[in-house]
PDB file of C-alpha atoms in Angstrom:
ATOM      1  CA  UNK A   1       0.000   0.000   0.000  1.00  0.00           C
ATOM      2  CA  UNK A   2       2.815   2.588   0.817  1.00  0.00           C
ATOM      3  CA  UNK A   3       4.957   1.950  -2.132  1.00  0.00           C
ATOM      4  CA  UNK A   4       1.463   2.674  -4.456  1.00  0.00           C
ATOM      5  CA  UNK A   5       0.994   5.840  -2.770  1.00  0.00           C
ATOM      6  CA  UNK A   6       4.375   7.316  -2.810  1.00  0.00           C
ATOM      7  CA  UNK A   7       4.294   7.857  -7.190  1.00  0.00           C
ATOM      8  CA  UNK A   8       0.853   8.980  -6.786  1.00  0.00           C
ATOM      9  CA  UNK A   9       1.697  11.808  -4.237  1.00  0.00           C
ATOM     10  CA  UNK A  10       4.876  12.805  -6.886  1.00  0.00           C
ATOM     11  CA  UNK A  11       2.252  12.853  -9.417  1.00  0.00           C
ATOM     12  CA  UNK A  12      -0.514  15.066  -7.296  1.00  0.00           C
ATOM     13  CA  UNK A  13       3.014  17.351  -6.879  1.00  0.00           C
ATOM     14  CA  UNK A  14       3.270  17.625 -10.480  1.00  0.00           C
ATOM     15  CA  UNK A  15      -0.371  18.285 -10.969  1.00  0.00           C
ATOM     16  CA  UNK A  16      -0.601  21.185  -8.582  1.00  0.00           C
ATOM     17  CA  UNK A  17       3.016  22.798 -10.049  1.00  0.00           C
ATOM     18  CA  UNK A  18       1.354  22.880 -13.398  1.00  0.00           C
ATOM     19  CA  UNK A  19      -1.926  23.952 -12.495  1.00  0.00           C
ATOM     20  CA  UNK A  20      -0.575  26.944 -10.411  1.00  0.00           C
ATOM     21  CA  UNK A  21       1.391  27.861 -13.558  1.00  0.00           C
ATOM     22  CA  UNK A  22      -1.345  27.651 -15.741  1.00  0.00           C
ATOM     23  CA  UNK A  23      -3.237  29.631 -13.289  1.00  0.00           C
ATOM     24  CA  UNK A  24      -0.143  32.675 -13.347  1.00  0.00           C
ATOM     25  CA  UNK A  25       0.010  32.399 -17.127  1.00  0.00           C
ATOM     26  CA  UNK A  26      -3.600  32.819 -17.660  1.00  0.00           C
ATOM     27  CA  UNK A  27      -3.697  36.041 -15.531  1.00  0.00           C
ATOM     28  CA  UNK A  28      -0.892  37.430 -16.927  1.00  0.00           C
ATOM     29  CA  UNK A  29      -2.481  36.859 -20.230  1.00  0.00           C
ATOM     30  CA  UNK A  30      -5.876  38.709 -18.599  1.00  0.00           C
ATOM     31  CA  UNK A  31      -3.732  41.686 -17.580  1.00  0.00           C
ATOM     32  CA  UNK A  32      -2.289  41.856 -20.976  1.00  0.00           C
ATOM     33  CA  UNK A  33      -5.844  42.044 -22.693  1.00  0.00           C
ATOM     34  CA  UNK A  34      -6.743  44.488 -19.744  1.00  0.00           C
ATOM     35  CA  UNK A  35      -3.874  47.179 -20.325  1.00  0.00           C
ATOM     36  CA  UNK A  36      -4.291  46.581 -24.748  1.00  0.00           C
ATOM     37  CA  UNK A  37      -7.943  47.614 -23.887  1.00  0.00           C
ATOM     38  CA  UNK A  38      -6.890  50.207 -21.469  1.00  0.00           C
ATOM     39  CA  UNK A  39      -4.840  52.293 -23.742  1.00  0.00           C
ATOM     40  CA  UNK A  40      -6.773  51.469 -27.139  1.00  0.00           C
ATOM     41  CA  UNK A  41      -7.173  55.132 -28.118  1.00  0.00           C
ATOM     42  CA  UNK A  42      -9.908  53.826 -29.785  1.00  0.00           C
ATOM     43  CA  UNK A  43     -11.748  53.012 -26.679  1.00  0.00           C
ATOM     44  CA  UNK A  44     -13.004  55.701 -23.758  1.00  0.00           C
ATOM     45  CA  UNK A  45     -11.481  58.749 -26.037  1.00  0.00           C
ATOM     46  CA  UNK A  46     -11.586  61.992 -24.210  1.00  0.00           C
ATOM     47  CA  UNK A  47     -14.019  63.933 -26.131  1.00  0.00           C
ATOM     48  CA  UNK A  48     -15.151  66.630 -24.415  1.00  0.00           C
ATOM     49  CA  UNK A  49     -13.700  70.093 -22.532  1.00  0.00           C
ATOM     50  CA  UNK A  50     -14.840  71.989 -20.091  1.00  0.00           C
ATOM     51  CA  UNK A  51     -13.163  75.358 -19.831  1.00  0.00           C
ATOM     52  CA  UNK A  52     -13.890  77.324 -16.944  1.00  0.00           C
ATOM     53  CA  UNK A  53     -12.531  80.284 -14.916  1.00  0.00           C
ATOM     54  CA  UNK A  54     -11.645  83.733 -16.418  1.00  0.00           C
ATOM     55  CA  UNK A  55     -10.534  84.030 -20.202  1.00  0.00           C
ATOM     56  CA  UNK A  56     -10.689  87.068 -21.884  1.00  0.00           C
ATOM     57  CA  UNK A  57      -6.941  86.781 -23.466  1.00  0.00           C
ATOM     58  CA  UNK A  58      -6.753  83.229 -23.842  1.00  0.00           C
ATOM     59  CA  UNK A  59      -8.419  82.057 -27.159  1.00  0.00           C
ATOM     60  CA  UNK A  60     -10.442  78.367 -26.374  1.00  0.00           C
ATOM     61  CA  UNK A  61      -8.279  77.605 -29.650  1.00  0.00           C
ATOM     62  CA  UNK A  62      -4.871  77.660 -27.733  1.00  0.00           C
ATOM     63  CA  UNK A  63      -6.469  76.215 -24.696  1.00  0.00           C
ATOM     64  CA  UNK A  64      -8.134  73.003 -27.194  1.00  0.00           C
ATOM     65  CA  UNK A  65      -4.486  72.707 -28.946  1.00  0.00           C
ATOM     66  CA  UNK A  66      -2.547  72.289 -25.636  1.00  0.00           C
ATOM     67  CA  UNK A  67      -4.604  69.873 -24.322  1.00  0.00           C
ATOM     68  CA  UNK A  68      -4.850  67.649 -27.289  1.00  0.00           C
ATOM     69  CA  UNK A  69      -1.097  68.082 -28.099  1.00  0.00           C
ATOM     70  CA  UNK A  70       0.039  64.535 -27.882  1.00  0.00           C
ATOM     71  CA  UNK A  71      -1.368  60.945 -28.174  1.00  0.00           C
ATOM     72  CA  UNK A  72      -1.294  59.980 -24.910  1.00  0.00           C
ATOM     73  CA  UNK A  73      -4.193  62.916 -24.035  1.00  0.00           C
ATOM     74  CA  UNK A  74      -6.723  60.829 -26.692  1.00  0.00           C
ATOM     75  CA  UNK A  75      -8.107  58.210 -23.831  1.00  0.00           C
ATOM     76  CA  UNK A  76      -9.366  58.486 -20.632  1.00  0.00           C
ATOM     77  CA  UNK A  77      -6.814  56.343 -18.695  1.00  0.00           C
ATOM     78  CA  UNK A  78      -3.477  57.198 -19.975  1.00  0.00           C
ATOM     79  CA  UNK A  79      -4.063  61.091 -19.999  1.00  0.00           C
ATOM     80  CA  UNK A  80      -1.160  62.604 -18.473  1.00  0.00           C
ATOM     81  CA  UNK A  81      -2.875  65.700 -16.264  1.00  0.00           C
ATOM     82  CA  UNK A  82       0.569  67.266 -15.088  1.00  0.00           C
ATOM     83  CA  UNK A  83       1.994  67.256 -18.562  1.00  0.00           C
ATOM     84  CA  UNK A  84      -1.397  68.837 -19.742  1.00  0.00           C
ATOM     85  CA  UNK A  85      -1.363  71.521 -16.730  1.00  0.00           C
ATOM     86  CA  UNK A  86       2.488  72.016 -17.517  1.00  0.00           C
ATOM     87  CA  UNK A  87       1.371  73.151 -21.181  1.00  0.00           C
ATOM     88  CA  UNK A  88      -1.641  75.077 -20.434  1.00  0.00           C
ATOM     89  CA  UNK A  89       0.522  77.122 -17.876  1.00  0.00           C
ATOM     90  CA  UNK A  90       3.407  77.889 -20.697  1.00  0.00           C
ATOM     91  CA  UNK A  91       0.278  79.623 -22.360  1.00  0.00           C
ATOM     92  CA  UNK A  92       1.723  83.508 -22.811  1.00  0.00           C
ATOM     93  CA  UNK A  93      -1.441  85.134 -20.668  1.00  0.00           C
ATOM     94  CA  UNK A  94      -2.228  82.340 -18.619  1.00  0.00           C
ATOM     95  CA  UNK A  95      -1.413  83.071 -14.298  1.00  0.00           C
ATOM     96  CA  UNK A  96      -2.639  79.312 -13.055  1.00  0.00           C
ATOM     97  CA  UNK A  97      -4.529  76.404 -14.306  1.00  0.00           C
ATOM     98  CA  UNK A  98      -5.706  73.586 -12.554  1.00  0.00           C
ATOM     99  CA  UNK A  99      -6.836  70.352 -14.387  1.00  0.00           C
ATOM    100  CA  UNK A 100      -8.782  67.403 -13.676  1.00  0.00           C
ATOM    101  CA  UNK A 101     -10.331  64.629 -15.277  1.00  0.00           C
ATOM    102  CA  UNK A 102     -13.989  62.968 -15.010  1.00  0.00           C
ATOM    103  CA  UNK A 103     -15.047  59.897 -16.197  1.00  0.00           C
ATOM    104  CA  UNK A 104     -15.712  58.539 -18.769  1.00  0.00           C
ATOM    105  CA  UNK A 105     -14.318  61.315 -21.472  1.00  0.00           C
ATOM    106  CA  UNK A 106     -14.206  64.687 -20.149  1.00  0.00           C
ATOM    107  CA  UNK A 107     -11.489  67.505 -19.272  1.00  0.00           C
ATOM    108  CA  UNK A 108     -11.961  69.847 -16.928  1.00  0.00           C
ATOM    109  CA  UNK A 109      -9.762  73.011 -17.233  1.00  0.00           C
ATOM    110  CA  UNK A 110     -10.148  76.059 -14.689  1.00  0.00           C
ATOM    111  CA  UNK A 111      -7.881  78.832 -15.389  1.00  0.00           C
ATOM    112  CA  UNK A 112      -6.979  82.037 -14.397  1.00  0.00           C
ATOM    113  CA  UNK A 113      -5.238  85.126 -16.489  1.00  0.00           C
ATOM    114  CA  UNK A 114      -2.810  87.363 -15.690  1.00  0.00           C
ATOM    115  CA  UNK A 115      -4.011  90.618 -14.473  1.00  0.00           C
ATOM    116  CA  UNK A 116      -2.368  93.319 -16.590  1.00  0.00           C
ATOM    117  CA  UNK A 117      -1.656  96.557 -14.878  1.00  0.00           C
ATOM    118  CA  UNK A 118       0.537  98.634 -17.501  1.00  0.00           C
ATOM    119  CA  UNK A 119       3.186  98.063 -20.336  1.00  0.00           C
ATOM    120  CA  UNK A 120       6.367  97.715 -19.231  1.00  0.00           C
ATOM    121  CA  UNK A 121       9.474  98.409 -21.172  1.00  0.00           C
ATOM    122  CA  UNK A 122       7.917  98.877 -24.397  1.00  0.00           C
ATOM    123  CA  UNK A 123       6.925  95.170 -25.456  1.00  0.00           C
ATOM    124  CA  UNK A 124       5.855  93.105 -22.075  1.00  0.00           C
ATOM    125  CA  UNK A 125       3.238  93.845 -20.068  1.00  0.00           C
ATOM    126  CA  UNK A 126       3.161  94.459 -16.187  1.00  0.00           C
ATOM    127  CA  UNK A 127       0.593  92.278 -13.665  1.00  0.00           C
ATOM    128  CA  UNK A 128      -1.156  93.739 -11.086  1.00  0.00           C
ATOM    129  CA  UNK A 129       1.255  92.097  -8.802  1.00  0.00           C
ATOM    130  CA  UNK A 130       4.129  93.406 -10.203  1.00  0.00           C
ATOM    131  CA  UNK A 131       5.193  90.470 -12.155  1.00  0.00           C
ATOM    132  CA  UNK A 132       6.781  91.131 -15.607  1.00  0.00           C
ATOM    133  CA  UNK A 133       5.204  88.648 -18.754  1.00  0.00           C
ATOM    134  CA  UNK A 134       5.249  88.918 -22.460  1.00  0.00           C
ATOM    135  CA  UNK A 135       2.023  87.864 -24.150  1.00  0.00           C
ATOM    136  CA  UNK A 136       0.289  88.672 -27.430  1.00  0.00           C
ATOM    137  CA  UNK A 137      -0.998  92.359 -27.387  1.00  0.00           C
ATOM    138  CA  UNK A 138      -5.251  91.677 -27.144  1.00  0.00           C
ATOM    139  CA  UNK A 139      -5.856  94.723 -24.978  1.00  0.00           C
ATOM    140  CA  UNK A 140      -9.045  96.385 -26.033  1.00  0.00           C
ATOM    141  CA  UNK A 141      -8.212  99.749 -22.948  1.00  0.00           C
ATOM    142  CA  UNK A 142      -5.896 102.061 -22.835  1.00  0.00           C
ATOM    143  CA  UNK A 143      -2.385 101.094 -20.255  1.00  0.00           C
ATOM    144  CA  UNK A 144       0.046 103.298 -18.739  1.00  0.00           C
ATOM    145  CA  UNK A 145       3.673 102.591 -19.755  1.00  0.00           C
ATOM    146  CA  UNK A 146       5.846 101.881 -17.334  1.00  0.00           C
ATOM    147  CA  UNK A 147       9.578 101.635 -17.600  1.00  0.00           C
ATOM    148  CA  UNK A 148      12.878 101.114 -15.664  1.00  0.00           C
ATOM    149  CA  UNK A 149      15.124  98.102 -14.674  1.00  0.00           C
ATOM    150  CA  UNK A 150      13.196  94.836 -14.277  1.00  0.00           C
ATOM    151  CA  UNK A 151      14.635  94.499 -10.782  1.00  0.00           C
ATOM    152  CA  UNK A 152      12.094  97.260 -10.122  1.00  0.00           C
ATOM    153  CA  UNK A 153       9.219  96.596 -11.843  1.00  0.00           C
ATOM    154  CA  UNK A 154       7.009  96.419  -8.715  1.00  0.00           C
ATOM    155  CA  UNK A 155       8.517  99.303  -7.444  1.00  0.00           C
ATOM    156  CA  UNK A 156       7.560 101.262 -10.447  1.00  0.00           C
ATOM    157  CA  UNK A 157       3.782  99.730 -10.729  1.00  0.00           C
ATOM    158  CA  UNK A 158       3.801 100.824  -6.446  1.00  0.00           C
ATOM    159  CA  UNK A 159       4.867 104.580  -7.765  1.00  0.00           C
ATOM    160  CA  UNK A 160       2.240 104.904 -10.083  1.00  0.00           C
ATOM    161  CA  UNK A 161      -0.381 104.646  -8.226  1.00  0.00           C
ATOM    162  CA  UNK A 162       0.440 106.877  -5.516  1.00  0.00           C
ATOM    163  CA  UNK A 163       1.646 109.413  -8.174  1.00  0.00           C
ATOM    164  CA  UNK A 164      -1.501 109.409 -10.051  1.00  0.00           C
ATOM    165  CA  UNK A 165      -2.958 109.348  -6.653  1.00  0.00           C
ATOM    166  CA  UNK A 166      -2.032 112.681  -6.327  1.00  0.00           C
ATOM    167  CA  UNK A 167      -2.658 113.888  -9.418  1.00  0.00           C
ATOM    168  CA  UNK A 168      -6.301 112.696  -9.916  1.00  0.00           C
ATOM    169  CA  UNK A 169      -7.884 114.955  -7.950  1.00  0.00           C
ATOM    170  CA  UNK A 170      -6.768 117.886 -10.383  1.00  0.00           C
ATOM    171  CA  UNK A 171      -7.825 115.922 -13.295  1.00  0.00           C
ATOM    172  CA  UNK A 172      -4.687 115.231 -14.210  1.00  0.00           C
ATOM    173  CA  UNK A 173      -3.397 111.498 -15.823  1.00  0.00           C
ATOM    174  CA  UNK A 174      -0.024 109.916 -16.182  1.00  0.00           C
ATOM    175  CA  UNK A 175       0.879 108.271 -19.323  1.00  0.00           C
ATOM    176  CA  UNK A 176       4.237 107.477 -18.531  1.00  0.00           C
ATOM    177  CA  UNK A 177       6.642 106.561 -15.594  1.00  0.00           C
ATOM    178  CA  UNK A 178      10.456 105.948 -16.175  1.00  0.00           C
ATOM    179  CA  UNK A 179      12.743 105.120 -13.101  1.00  0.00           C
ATOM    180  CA  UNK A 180      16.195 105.688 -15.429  1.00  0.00           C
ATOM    181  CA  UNK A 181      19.407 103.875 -14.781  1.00  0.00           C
ATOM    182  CA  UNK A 182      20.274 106.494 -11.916  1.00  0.00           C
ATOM    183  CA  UNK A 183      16.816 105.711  -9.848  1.00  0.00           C
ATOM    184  CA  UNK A 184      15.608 109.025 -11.094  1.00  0.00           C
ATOM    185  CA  UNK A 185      11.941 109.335 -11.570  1.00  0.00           C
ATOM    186  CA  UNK A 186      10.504 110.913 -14.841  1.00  0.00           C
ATOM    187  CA  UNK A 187       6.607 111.367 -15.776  1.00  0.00           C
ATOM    188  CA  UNK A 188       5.109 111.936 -18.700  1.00  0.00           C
ATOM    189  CA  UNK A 189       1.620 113.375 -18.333  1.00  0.00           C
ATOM    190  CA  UNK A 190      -1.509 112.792 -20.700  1.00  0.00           C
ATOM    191  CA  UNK A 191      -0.993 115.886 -23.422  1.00  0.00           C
ATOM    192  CA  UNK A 192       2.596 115.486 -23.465  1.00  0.00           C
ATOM    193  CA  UNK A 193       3.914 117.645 -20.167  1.00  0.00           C
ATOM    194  CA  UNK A 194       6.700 115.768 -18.652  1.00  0.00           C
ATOM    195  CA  UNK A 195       7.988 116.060 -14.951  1.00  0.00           C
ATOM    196  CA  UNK A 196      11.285 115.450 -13.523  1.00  0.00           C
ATOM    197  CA  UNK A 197      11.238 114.342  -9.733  1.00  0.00           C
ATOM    198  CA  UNK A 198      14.337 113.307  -9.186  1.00  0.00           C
ATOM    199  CA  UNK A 199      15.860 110.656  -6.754  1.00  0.00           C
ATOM    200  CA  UNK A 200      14.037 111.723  -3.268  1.00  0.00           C
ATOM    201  CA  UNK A 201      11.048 113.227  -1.931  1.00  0.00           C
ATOM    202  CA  UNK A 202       9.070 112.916  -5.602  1.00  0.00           C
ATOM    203  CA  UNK A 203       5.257 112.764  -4.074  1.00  0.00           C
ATOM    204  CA  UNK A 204       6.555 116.370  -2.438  1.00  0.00           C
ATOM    205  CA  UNK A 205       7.819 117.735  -5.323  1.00  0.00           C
ATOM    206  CA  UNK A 206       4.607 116.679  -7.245  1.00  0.00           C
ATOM    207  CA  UNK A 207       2.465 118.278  -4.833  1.00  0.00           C
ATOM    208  CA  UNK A 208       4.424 121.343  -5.743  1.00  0.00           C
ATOM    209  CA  UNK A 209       3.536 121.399  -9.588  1.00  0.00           C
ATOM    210  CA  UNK A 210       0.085 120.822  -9.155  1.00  0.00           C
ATOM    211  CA  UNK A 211      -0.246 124.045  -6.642  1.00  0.00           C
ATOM    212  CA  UNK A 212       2.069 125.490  -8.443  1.00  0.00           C
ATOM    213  CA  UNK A 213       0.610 124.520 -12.463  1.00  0.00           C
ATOM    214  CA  UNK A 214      -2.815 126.797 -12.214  1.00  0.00           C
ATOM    215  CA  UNK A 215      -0.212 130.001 -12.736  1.00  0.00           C
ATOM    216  CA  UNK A 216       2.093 128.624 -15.387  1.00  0.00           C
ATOM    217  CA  UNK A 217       1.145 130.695 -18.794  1.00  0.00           C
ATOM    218  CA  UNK A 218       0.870 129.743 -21.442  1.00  0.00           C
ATOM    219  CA  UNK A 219       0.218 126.197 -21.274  1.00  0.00           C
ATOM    220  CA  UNK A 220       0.064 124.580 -24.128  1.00  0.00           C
ATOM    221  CA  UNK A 221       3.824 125.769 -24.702  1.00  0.00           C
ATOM    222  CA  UNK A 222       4.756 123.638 -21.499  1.00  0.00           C
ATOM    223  CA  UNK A 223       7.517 120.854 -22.586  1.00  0.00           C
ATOM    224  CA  UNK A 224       8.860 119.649 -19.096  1.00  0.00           C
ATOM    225  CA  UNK A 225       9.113 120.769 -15.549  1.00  0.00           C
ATOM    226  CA  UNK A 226      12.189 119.804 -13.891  1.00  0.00           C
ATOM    227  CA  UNK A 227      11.168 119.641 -10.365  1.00  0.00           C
ATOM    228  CA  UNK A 228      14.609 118.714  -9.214  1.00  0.00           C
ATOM    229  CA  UNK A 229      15.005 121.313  -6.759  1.00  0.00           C
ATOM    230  CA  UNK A 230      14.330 122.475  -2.905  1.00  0.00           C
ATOM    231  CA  UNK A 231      11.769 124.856  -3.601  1.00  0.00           C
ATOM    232  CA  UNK A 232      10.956 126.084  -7.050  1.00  0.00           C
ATOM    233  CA  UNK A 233      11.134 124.596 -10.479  1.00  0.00           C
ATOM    234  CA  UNK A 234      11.837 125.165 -14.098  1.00  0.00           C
ATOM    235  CA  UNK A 235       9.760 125.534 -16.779  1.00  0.00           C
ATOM    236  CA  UNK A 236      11.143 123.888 -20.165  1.00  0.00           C
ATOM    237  CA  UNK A 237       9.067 125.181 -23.622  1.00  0.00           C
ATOM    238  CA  UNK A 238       8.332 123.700 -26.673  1.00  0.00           C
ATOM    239  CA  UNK A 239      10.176 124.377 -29.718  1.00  0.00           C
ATOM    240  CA  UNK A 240       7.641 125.987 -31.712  1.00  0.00           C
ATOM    241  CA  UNK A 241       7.033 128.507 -28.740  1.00  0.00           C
ATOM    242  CA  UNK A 242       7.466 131.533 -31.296  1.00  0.00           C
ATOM    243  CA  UNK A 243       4.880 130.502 -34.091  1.00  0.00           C
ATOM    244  CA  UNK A 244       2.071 130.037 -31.460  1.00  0.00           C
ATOM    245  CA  UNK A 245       2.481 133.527 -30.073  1.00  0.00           C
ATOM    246  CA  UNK A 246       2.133 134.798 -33.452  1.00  0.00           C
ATOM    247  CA  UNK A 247      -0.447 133.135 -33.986  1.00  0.00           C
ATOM    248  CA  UNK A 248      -2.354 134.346 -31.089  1.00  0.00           C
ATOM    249  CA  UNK A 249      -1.314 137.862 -31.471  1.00  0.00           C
ATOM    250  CA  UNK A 250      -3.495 137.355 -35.060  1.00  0.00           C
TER     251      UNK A 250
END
């Protein structure tokens, strides 16, 4: 009886060995099918976007093209969100993005766009905050240009608005604001006037001109006012100072 039983237990052995690797085989197999299925772009495509959040500069176009850019963004499961929120964000007037997926085919994208305070330098723009970005011009009001080194781009923004804080209340608007090389602050008023300040006590020294403006004859001759001093200021004139008072003598 024992010697029967001993190639009968091998055998059982044998049995289960090839079972359990049938069993491995046939899962591995299932997984296979699975992950083919998975990443069939053919199968749960993403087909729809949702664009939300504020975008007045960014065209839907540009937002569609960045999302779709790529093969892998085509099905539901192998959409790579960080690489589609890393293109979305190199978008010229885009601040911050967020996106998220929801099943079974749909993108959600919530944005947010820079908030443009001025021009700065000519050909970037200037965001409320201070931070310096180039984008497509698609402005539609007018901006104050601001200038100077980038280094003090906030600085400059902060200056404006307590300069034209002053001059408001006179009716007065900037159109320009230069802090040159020297950290010497120029102005250039709507209608052309522009005002020297200097390095130190500018809001002061703007006070003066606009008590000071109301008595300055003629005005439409004015050119500049260098402000650059204790008390008192200079008046600079416009070239063409002698044809206009001939003109008015008429």
């Amino acid at each position: 009886m024992e010697a029967r039983a001993q190639p009968r237990t091998k055998g059982g052995f044998l049995a289960g060995i090839i079972f359990f690797l049938l069993v491995i085989w046939g899962l591995y197999r299932c997984a296979l099918n699975v992950s083919d299925w998975l990443t069939d772009a053919n199968r749960l495509p993403m087909s729809e976007l949702l664009l939300q959040g504020q975008h007045d500069y960014v065209k839907p176009e540009e937002v569609r093209i960045a999302v779709l850019d790529g093969a892998e963004s085509r099905n539901f499961f192998e959409l790579d969100v960080n690489a589609v929120q890393a293109r979305l964000n190199a978008l010229p007037w885009v601040a911050q993005v967020s996106v998220r997926k929801k099943w079974p085919n749909k993108i959600k994208v919530f944005l947010t766009e820079q908030t443009v305070a001025s021009r700065w330098n000519g050909n970037r723009f200037l965001s409320k905050d201070g931070v310096i970005f180039k984008a497509p011009d698609r402005v539609k009001f007018p901006l104050v240009s601001l200038s100077g080194p980038d280094d003090q781009a906030k600085r400059v923004l902060e200056a404006y608005y307590g300069y034209q804080a002053v001059l408001t209340p006179k009716g007065f608007r900037i159109a320009k604001v230069n802090l040159t090389a020297r950290h010497a602050w120029e102005l250039t008023l709507e209608g052309g006037i522009q005002l020297f300040l200097g390095r130190s006590d500018e809001l002061s020294r703007l006070q003066r001109f606009v008590d000071v403006f109301p008595d300055i004859q003629p005005r439409e001759l004015i050119a500049y006012v260098d402000l650059r001093y204790d008390t008192g200021l200079a008046v600079g004139w416009k070239k063409n100072e002698e044809k206009v008072n001939d003109q008015s003598r008429r």
